PDB file of C-alpha atoms in Angstrom:
ATOM      1  CA  ALA A   1     216.286  67.049 224.508  1.00 77.00           C
ATOM      2  CA  GLN A   2     219.854  68.054 223.888  1.00 88.00           C
ATOM      3  CA  LYS A   3     222.594  65.704 224.916  1.00 93.00           C
ATOM      4  CA  VAL A   4     226.290  65.137 224.285  1.00 96.00           C
ATOM      5  CA  THR A   5     227.875  61.726 224.738  1.00 97.00           C
ATOM      6  CA  GLN A   6     231.581  61.118 225.081  1.00 97.00           C
ATOM      7  CA  ALA A   7     231.746  57.372 225.480  1.00 96.00           C
ATOM      8  CA  GLN A   8     235.489  57.245 226.064  1.00 97.00           C
ATOM      9  CA  THR A   9     236.171  58.000 229.703  1.00 96.00           C
ATOM     10  CA  GLU A  10     239.941  57.600 229.519  1.00 97.00           C
ATOM     11  CA  ILE A  11     242.411  57.041 226.720  1.00 97.00           C
ATOM     12  CA  SER A  12     246.096  56.317 227.136  1.00 97.00           C
ATOM     13  CA  VAL A  13     248.500  56.517 224.212  1.00 97.00           C
ATOM     14  CA  VAL A  14     252.224  56.679 223.722  1.00 97.00           C
ATOM     15  CA  GLU A  15     253.752  59.833 222.349  1.00 97.00           C
ATOM     16  CA  LYS A  16     253.585  60.194 218.569  1.00 97.00           C
ATOM     17  CA  GLU A  17     250.545  57.980 218.265  1.00 97.00           C
ATOM     18  CA  ASP A  18     247.412  59.386 216.655  1.00 97.00           C
ATOM     19  CA  VAL A  19     244.300  59.468 218.812  1.00 98.00           C
ATOM     20  CA  THR A  20     240.642  60.174 218.104  1.00 98.00           C
ATOM     21  CA  LEU A  21     238.204  61.413 220.704  1.00 98.00           C
ATOM     22  CA  ASP A  22     234.595  60.629 219.954  1.00 98.00           C
ATOM     23  CA  CYS A  23     231.621  62.937 220.424  1.00 98.00           C
ATOM     24  CA  VAL A  24     228.029  62.111 219.596  1.00 98.00           C
ATOM     25  CA  TYR A  25     225.281  64.652 220.074  1.00 97.00           C
ATOM     26  CA  GLU A  26     221.500  64.765 220.114  1.00 95.00           C
ATOM     27  CA  THR A  27     219.404  67.790 219.284  1.00 92.00           C
ATOM     28  CA  ARG A  28     216.068  68.598 217.690  1.00 88.00           C
ATOM     29  CA  ASP A  29     217.380  71.905 216.418  1.00 86.00           C
ATOM     30  CA  THR A  30     218.259  72.223 212.765  1.00 85.00           C
ATOM     31  CA  THR A  31     220.747  74.949 213.558  1.00 85.00           C
ATOM     32  CA  TYR A  32     223.241  74.519 216.342  1.00 88.00           C
ATOM     33  CA  TYR A  33     226.864  74.921 217.353  1.00 89.00           C
ATOM     34  CA  LEU A  34     229.381  72.325 218.443  1.00 92.00           C
ATOM     35  CA  PHE A  35     232.486  72.976 220.491  1.00 93.00           C
ATOM     36  CA  TRP A  36     235.581  71.297 221.830  1.00 96.00           C
ATOM     37  CA  TYR A  37     237.310  72.495 224.982  1.00 96.00           C
ATOM     38  CA  LYS A  38     240.542  71.322 226.559  1.00 96.00           C
ATOM     39  CA  GLN A  39     241.104  71.241 230.309  1.00 95.00           C
ATOM     40  CA  PRO A  40     244.839  70.926 231.034  1.00 94.00           C
ATOM     41  CA  PRO A  41     246.115  70.122 234.543  1.00 91.00           C
ATOM     42  CA  SER A  42     246.060  73.840 235.351  1.00 89.00           C
ATOM     43  CA  GLY A  43     242.267  73.602 235.397  1.00 90.00           C
ATOM     44  CA  GLU A  44     240.893  76.241 233.053  1.00 91.00           C
ATOM     45  CA  LEU A  45     238.798  75.248 230.075  1.00 92.00           C
ATOM     46  CA  VAL A  46     240.489  76.305 226.859  1.00 93.00           C
ATOM     47  CA  PHE A  47     238.422  76.825 223.721  1.00 92.00           C
ATOM     48  CA  LEU A  48     239.600  74.763 220.766  1.00 94.00           C
ATOM     49  CA  ILE A  49     236.959  75.035 218.078  1.00 91.00           C
ATOM     50  CA  ARG A  50     233.395  76.086 217.285  1.00 89.00           C
ATOM     51  CA  ARG A  51     231.520  74.627 214.340  1.00 89.00           C
ATOM     52  CA  ASN A  52     228.032  75.534 213.171  1.00 87.00           C
ATOM     53  CA  SER A  53     225.651  72.961 211.805  1.00 88.00           C
ATOM     54  CA  PHE A  54     225.708  74.445 208.324  1.00 86.00           C
ATOM     55  CA  ASP A  55     229.385  73.835 207.885  1.00 83.00           C
ATOM     56  CA  GLU A  56     230.276  70.199 207.504  1.00 81.00           C
ATOM     57  CA  GLN A  57     233.748  70.785 206.203  1.00 82.00           C
ATOM     58  CA  ASN A  58     236.405  69.107 208.214  1.00 84.00           C
ATOM     59  CA  GLU A  59     238.880  71.424 209.848  1.00 85.00           C
ATOM     60  CA  ILE A  60     242.570  71.054 210.492  1.00 87.00           C
ATOM     61  CA  SER A  61     244.659  73.171 212.794  1.00 88.00           C
ATOM     62  CA  GLY A  62     248.200  71.962 213.101  1.00 93.00           C
ATOM     63  CA  ARG A  63     248.107  68.505 214.671  1.00 95.00           C
ATOM     64  CA  TYR A  64     244.412  68.858 215.486  1.00 95.00           C
ATOM     65  CA  SER A  65     241.602  67.944 213.142  1.00 95.00           C
ATOM     66  CA  TRP A  66     237.859  67.690 213.505  1.00 95.00           C
ATOM     67  CA  ASN A  67     235.444  65.494 211.596  1.00 94.00           C
ATOM     68  CA  PHE A  68     231.845  66.711 211.640  1.00 94.00           C
ATOM     69  CA  GLN A  69     229.328  64.186 210.321  1.00 93.00           C
ATOM     70  CA  LYS A  70     225.731  65.332 210.493  1.00 92.00           C
ATOM     71  CA  SER A  71     224.477  61.972 209.218  1.00 92.00           C
ATOM     72  CA  THR A  72     225.801  60.244 212.344  1.00 95.00           C
ATOM     73  CA  SER A  73     225.494  63.250 214.682  1.00 95.00           C
ATOM     74  CA  SER A  74     229.168  63.071 215.467  1.00 96.00           C
ATOM     75  CA  PHE A  75     231.920  65.639 215.892  1.00 96.00           C
ATOM     76  CA  ASN A  76     235.104  63.689 216.454  1.00 97.00           C
ATOM     77  CA  PHE A  77     238.475  65.179 217.322  1.00 97.00           C
ATOM     78  CA  THR A  78     241.777  63.707 216.184  1.00 97.00           C
ATOM     79  CA  ILE A  79     245.226  64.562 217.471  1.00 97.00           C
ATOM     80  CA  THR A  80     247.990  63.507 215.129  1.00 96.00           C
ATOM     81  CA  ALA A  81     251.409  62.611 216.495  1.00 97.00           C
ATOM     82  CA  SER A  82     250.319  63.168 220.083  1.00 97.00           C
ATOM     83  CA  GLN A  83     252.625  64.858 222.570  1.00 97.00           C
ATOM     84  CA  VAL A  84     252.822  64.768 226.356  1.00 96.00           C
ATOM     85  CA  VAL A  85     251.489  68.340 226.441  1.00 96.00           C
ATOM     86  CA  ASP A  86     248.261  67.064 224.906  1.00 97.00           C
ATOM     87  CA  SER A  87     247.466  65.274 228.155  1.00 97.00           C
ATOM     88  CA  ALA A  88     244.249  66.818 229.415  1.00 97.00           C
ATOM     89  CA  VAL A  89     240.520  66.304 229.752  1.00 96.00           C
ATOM     90  CA  TYR A  90     238.708  67.125 226.528  1.00 98.00           C
ATOM     91  CA  PHE A  91     235.075  68.187 226.505  1.00 97.00           C
ATOM     92  CA  CYS A  92     232.679  68.291 223.602  1.00 97.00           C
ATOM     93  CA  ALA A  93     229.734  70.692 223.895  1.00 95.00           C
ATOM     94  CA  LEU A  94     226.579  71.729 222.073  1.00 93.00           C
ATOM     95  CA  ARG A  95     224.446  74.849 222.087  1.00 87.00           C
ATOM     96  CA  ASP A  96     221.394  75.803 220.156  1.00 67.00           C
ATOM     97  CA  TYR A  97     221.599  78.617 217.653  1.00 62.00           C
ATOM     98  CA  GLY A  98     218.634  80.709 218.686  1.00 59.00           C
ATOM     99  CA  GLY A  99     219.179  80.866 222.395  1.00 62.00           C
ATOM    100  CA  ALA A 100     219.862  84.189 224.005  1.00 63.00           C
ATOM    101  CA  THR A 101     222.415  82.685 226.276  1.00 69.00           C
ATOM    102  CA  ASN A 102     225.608  80.731 225.920  1.00 71.00           C
ATOM    103  CA  LYS A 103     224.145  77.755 227.713  1.00 84.00           C
ATOM    104  CA  LEU A 104     226.397  74.941 226.609  1.00 90.00           C
ATOM    105  CA  ILE A 105     225.509  71.283 226.971  1.00 92.00           C
ATOM    106  CA  PHE A 106     228.715  69.421 227.762  1.00 95.00           C
ATOM    107  CA  GLY A 107     229.672  65.800 227.559  1.00 96.00           C
ATOM    108  CA  THR A 108     231.299  64.026 230.474  1.00 96.00           C
ATOM    109  CA  GLY A 109     234.776  64.550 229.063  1.00 96.00           C
ATOM    110  CA  THR A 110     237.554  62.239 227.931  1.00 97.00           C
ATOM    111  CA  LEU A 111     240.775  62.076 229.904  1.00 97.00           C
ATOM    112  CA  LEU A 112     243.693  61.731 227.511  1.00 98.00           C
ATOM    113  CA  ALA A 113     247.004  60.588 228.915  1.00 97.00           C
ATOM    114  CA  VAL A 114     249.959  60.741 226.565  1.00 97.00           C
ATOM    115  CA  GLN A 115     252.887  58.734 227.855  1.00 96.00           C
ATOM    116  CA  PRO A 116     256.449  59.669 226.869  1.00 94.00           C
TER     117      PRO A 116
ATOM    118  CA  GLU B   1     245.171  90.764 229.456  1.00 64.00           C
ATOM    119  CA  ALA B   2     244.019  88.987 232.610  1.00 79.00           C
ATOM    120  CA  GLY B   3     241.778  85.996 232.131  1.00 91.00           C
ATOM    121  CA  VAL B   4     238.800  84.904 234.193  1.00 95.00           C
ATOM    122  CA  THR B   5     239.894  84.617 237.806  1.00 96.00           C
ATOM    123  CA  GLN B   6     238.277  82.434 240.409  1.00 97.00           C
ATOM    124  CA  PHE B   7     238.967  82.025 244.090  1.00 95.00           C
ATOM    125  CA  PRO B   8     239.492  80.183 246.149  1.00 97.00           C
ATOM    126  CA  SER B   9     240.946  77.474 243.964  1.00 95.00           C
ATOM    127  CA  HIS B  10     240.032  74.883 246.581  1.00 96.00           C
ATOM    128  CA  SER B  11     237.611  74.901 249.473  1.00 97.00           C
ATOM    129  CA  VAL B  12     236.978  72.143 251.974  1.00 97.00           C
ATOM    130  CA  ILE B  13     234.040  72.629 254.307  1.00 96.00           C
ATOM    131  CA  GLU B  14     231.769  70.561 256.460  1.00 96.00           C
ATOM    132  CA  LYS B  15     228.179  69.808 255.687  1.00 96.00           C
ATOM    133  CA  GLY B  16     225.964  72.603 256.925  1.00 96.00           C
ATOM    134  CA  GLN B  17     228.572  75.317 256.578  1.00 97.00           C
ATOM    135  CA  THR B  18     228.443  78.252 254.185  1.00 97.00           C
ATOM    136  CA  VAL B  19     230.864  78.850 251.337  1.00 97.00           C
ATOM    137  CA  THR B  20     231.178  81.782 248.957  1.00 98.00           C
ATOM    138  CA  LEU B  21     232.927  81.437 245.624  1.00 98.00           C
ATOM    139  CA  ARG B  22     234.093  84.443 243.676  1.00 98.00           C
ATOM    140  CA  CYS B  23     234.594  85.070 239.982  1.00 98.00           C
ATOM    141  CA  ASP B  24     236.248  88.041 238.308  1.00 97.00           C
ATOM    142  CA  PRO B  25     235.431  88.034 234.595  1.00 96.00           C
ATOM    143  CA  ILE B  26     237.592  89.506 231.872  1.00 94.00           C
ATOM    144  CA  SER B  27     237.352  93.272 231.947  1.00 92.00           C
ATOM    145  CA  GLY B  28     234.649  94.512 229.603  1.00 89.00           C
ATOM    146  CA  HIS B  29     232.796  91.212 229.462  1.00 91.00           C
ATOM    147  CA  ASP B  30     229.186  91.771 230.427  1.00 89.00           C
ATOM    148  CA  ASN B  31     228.168  88.115 230.125  1.00 90.00           C
ATOM    149  CA  LEU B  32     229.091  85.992 233.112  1.00 94.00           C
ATOM    150  CA  TYR B  33     228.237  82.328 233.537  1.00 94.00           C
ATOM    151  CA  TRP B  34     228.488  79.780 236.305  1.00 96.00           C
ATOM    152  CA  TYR B  35     228.875  76.088 235.511  1.00 96.00           C
ATOM    153  CA  ARG B  36     229.487  73.087 237.737  1.00 97.00           C
ATOM    154  CA  ARG B  37     231.067  69.694 237.239  1.00 95.00           C
ATOM    155  CA  VAL B  38     230.249  67.008 239.725  1.00 93.00           C
ATOM    156  CA  MET B  39     232.929  64.309 239.890  1.00 85.00           C
ATOM    157  CA  GLY B  40     233.150  62.364 236.635  1.00 82.00           C
ATOM    158  CA  LYS B  41     230.011  63.863 235.197  1.00 89.00           C
ATOM    159  CA  GLU B  42     229.286  66.495 232.605  1.00 91.00           C
ATOM    160  CA  ILE B  43     229.786  70.194 233.151  1.00 94.00           C
ATOM    161  CA  LYS B  44     226.362  71.702 233.778  1.00 94.00           C
ATOM    162  CA  PHE B  45     225.099  75.231 233.336  1.00 93.00           C
ATOM    163  CA  LEU B  46     223.977  76.982 236.503  1.00 95.00           C
ATOM    164  CA  LEU B  47     223.164  80.546 235.542  1.00 93.00           C
ATOM    165  CA  HIS B  48     223.904  83.523 233.335  1.00 92.00           C
ATOM    166  CA  PHE B  49     224.298  87.206 234.168  1.00 93.00           C
ATOM    167  CA  VAL B  50     224.220  90.088 231.749  1.00 90.00           C
ATOM    168  CA  LYS B  51     225.854  92.856 233.709  1.00 92.00           C
ATOM    169  CA  GLU B  52     224.122  92.701 237.087  1.00 93.00           C
ATOM    170  CA  SER B  53     220.914  91.073 235.835  1.00 92.00           C
ATOM    171  CA  LYS B  54     220.196  87.372 235.953  1.00 93.00           C
ATOM    172  CA  GLN B  55     219.355  86.358 232.410  1.00 89.00           C
ATOM    173  CA  ASP B  56     218.833  82.671 233.044  1.00 89.00           C
ATOM    174  CA  GLU B  57     219.081  80.815 236.331  1.00 91.00           C
ATOM    175  CA  SER B  58     217.363  77.644 235.208  1.00 90.00           C
ATOM    176  CA  GLY B  59     220.333  75.499 236.147  1.00 91.00           C
ATOM    177  CA  MET B  60     220.518  76.482 239.802  1.00 94.00           C
ATOM    178  CA  PRO B  61     219.960  73.274 241.785  1.00 92.00           C
ATOM    179  CA  ASN B  62     217.899  74.702 244.640  1.00 91.00           C
ATOM    180  CA  ASN B  63     217.450  77.682 246.890  1.00 93.00           C
ATOM    181  CA  ARG B  64     220.593  76.895 248.869  1.00 96.00           C
ATOM    182  CA  PHE B  65     222.494  78.504 246.009  1.00 97.00           C
ATOM    183  CA  LEU B  66     222.568  82.268 245.676  1.00 97.00           C
ATOM    184  CA  ALA B  67     224.437  84.098 242.935  1.00 97.00           C
ATOM    185  CA  GLU B  68     225.022  87.814 242.858  1.00 96.00           C
ATOM    186  CA  ARG B  69     226.771  90.271 240.617  1.00 96.00           C
ATOM    187  CA  THR B  70     226.509  93.652 242.210  1.00 85.00           C
ATOM    188  CA  GLY B  71     227.648  96.472 239.954  1.00 87.00           C
ATOM    189  CA  GLY B  72     228.021  94.130 237.031  1.00 84.00           C
ATOM    190  CA  THR B  73     231.640  93.325 237.742  1.00 92.00           C
ATOM    191  CA  TYR B  74     232.638  90.323 239.814  1.00 96.00           C
ATOM    192  CA  SER B  75     230.182  87.655 240.855  1.00 98.00           C
ATOM    193  CA  THR B  76     229.772  85.523 243.944  1.00 98.00           C
ATOM    194  CA  LEU B  77     228.104  82.176 244.339  1.00 98.00           C
ATOM    195  CA  LYS B  78     227.081  81.308 247.874  1.00 98.00           C
ATOM    196  CA  VAL B  79     226.061  77.875 249.028  1.00 97.00           C
ATOM    197  CA  GLN B  80     224.214  77.880 252.332  1.00 96.00           C
ATOM    198  CA  PRO B  81     223.989  75.396 253.938  1.00 96.00           C
ATOM    199  CA  ALA B  82     226.293  73.154 251.948  1.00 96.00           C
ATOM    200  CA  GLU B  83     225.373  69.509 251.405  1.00 96.00           C
ATOM    201  CA  LEU B  84     227.557  66.577 250.385  1.00 96.00           C
ATOM    202  CA  GLU B  85     226.151  66.549 246.844  1.00 95.00           C
ATOM    203  CA  ASP B  86     227.345  70.117 246.303  1.00 96.00           C
ATOM    204  CA  SER B  87     230.906  68.880 245.983  1.00 96.00           C
ATOM    205  CA  GLY B  88     232.403  69.486 242.566  1.00 96.00           C
ATOM    206  CA  VAL B  89     234.265  71.997 240.470  1.00 96.00           C
ATOM    207  CA  TYR B  90     232.540  75.318 239.948  1.00 97.00           C
ATOM    208  CA  PHE B  91     233.567  77.116 236.784  1.00 97.00           C
ATOM    209  CA  CYS B  92     232.974  80.702 235.854  1.00 97.00           C
ATOM    210  CA  ALA B  93     233.067  81.962 232.280  1.00 95.00           C
ATOM    211  CA  SER B  94     232.633  85.306 230.561  1.00 93.00           C
ATOM    212  CA  SER B  95     232.053  86.737 227.095  1.00 89.00           C
ATOM    213  CA  GLN B  96     231.277  90.086 225.488  1.00 84.00           C
ATOM    214  CA  VAL B  97     227.674  91.225 225.665  1.00 63.00           C
ATOM    215  CA  ASP B  98     227.134  92.023 222.035  1.00 59.00           C
ATOM    216  CA  ARG B  99     228.507  88.812 220.707  1.00 57.00           C
ATOM    217  CA  ILE B 100     226.395  86.121 222.233  1.00 55.00           C
ATOM    218  CA  LEU B 101     227.863  83.482 220.009  1.00 63.00           C
ATOM    219  CA  GLU B 102     231.410  84.358 220.892  1.00 71.00           C
ATOM    220  CA  LYS B 103     233.418  81.728 222.660  1.00 78.00           C
ATOM    221  CA  LEU B 104     233.367  81.619 226.406  1.00 86.00           C
ATOM    222  CA  PHE B 105     236.514  82.255 228.399  1.00 91.00           C
ATOM    223  CA  PHE B 106     236.627  79.993 231.420  1.00 94.00           C
ATOM    224  CA  GLY B 107     238.410  80.292 234.709  1.00 95.00           C
ATOM    225  CA  SER B 108     240.320  77.481 236.379  1.00 94.00           C
ATOM    226  CA  GLY B 109     237.423  76.648 238.633  1.00 95.00           C
ATOM    227  CA  THR B 110     236.937  76.259 242.365  1.00 97.00           C
ATOM    228  CA  GLN B 111     237.172  72.709 243.672  1.00 96.00           C
ATOM    229  CA  LEU B 112     234.584  72.465 246.448  1.00 97.00           C
ATOM    230  CA  SER B 113     234.650  69.507 248.809  1.00 96.00           C
ATOM    231  CA  VAL B 114     231.841  69.139 251.324  1.00 96.00           C
ATOM    232  CA  LEU B 115     232.634  66.593 254.031  1.00 95.00           C
TER     233      LEU B 115
END
């Protein structure tokens, strides 16, 4: 069965601190996609990144970076020098490669509060 | 370009009543999805439309939920009669039909409270 676990329910940091959000996934598929979405207070889910299982290179986008480790089935997300605007709920998600539908399996989300 | 639009943003109803949620996808997006997040839990897939056809409705909880997408444009999700456990945030998402692996664009959701 496919499953995504985000063990951190809530994280609170002070501005400029670095923070890592954990994501552990389970799947029997050899090919799959992993995602991170951000849900700011406005409510909509905003796409951050998609990574396929063939590509284990870490990715950096500005203050955001992602560490994909197939050996530990993890896809962790780090925000460097956090800012108040980073406060949001962050969801990790998984989908299988061969499906004909974008049926994502989400984790329970991590609420990140960045204090000024 | 307008994003995915959902309304109402909030709905408070009593158990046994009927509620209809609406989703307007991004223009030109033939894929339309409904997801739901019950308080504190994961976001779960409900169903998927391609144009007006239901491609996958395996996530629909029971027959009190009815989704439609007449004409392949906007979609409605009706809950009748509503139960307490139906409370949650209902998200709609859309993507282009010929790019299944393209990222989903989500709306802001409808917060449904059943009292």
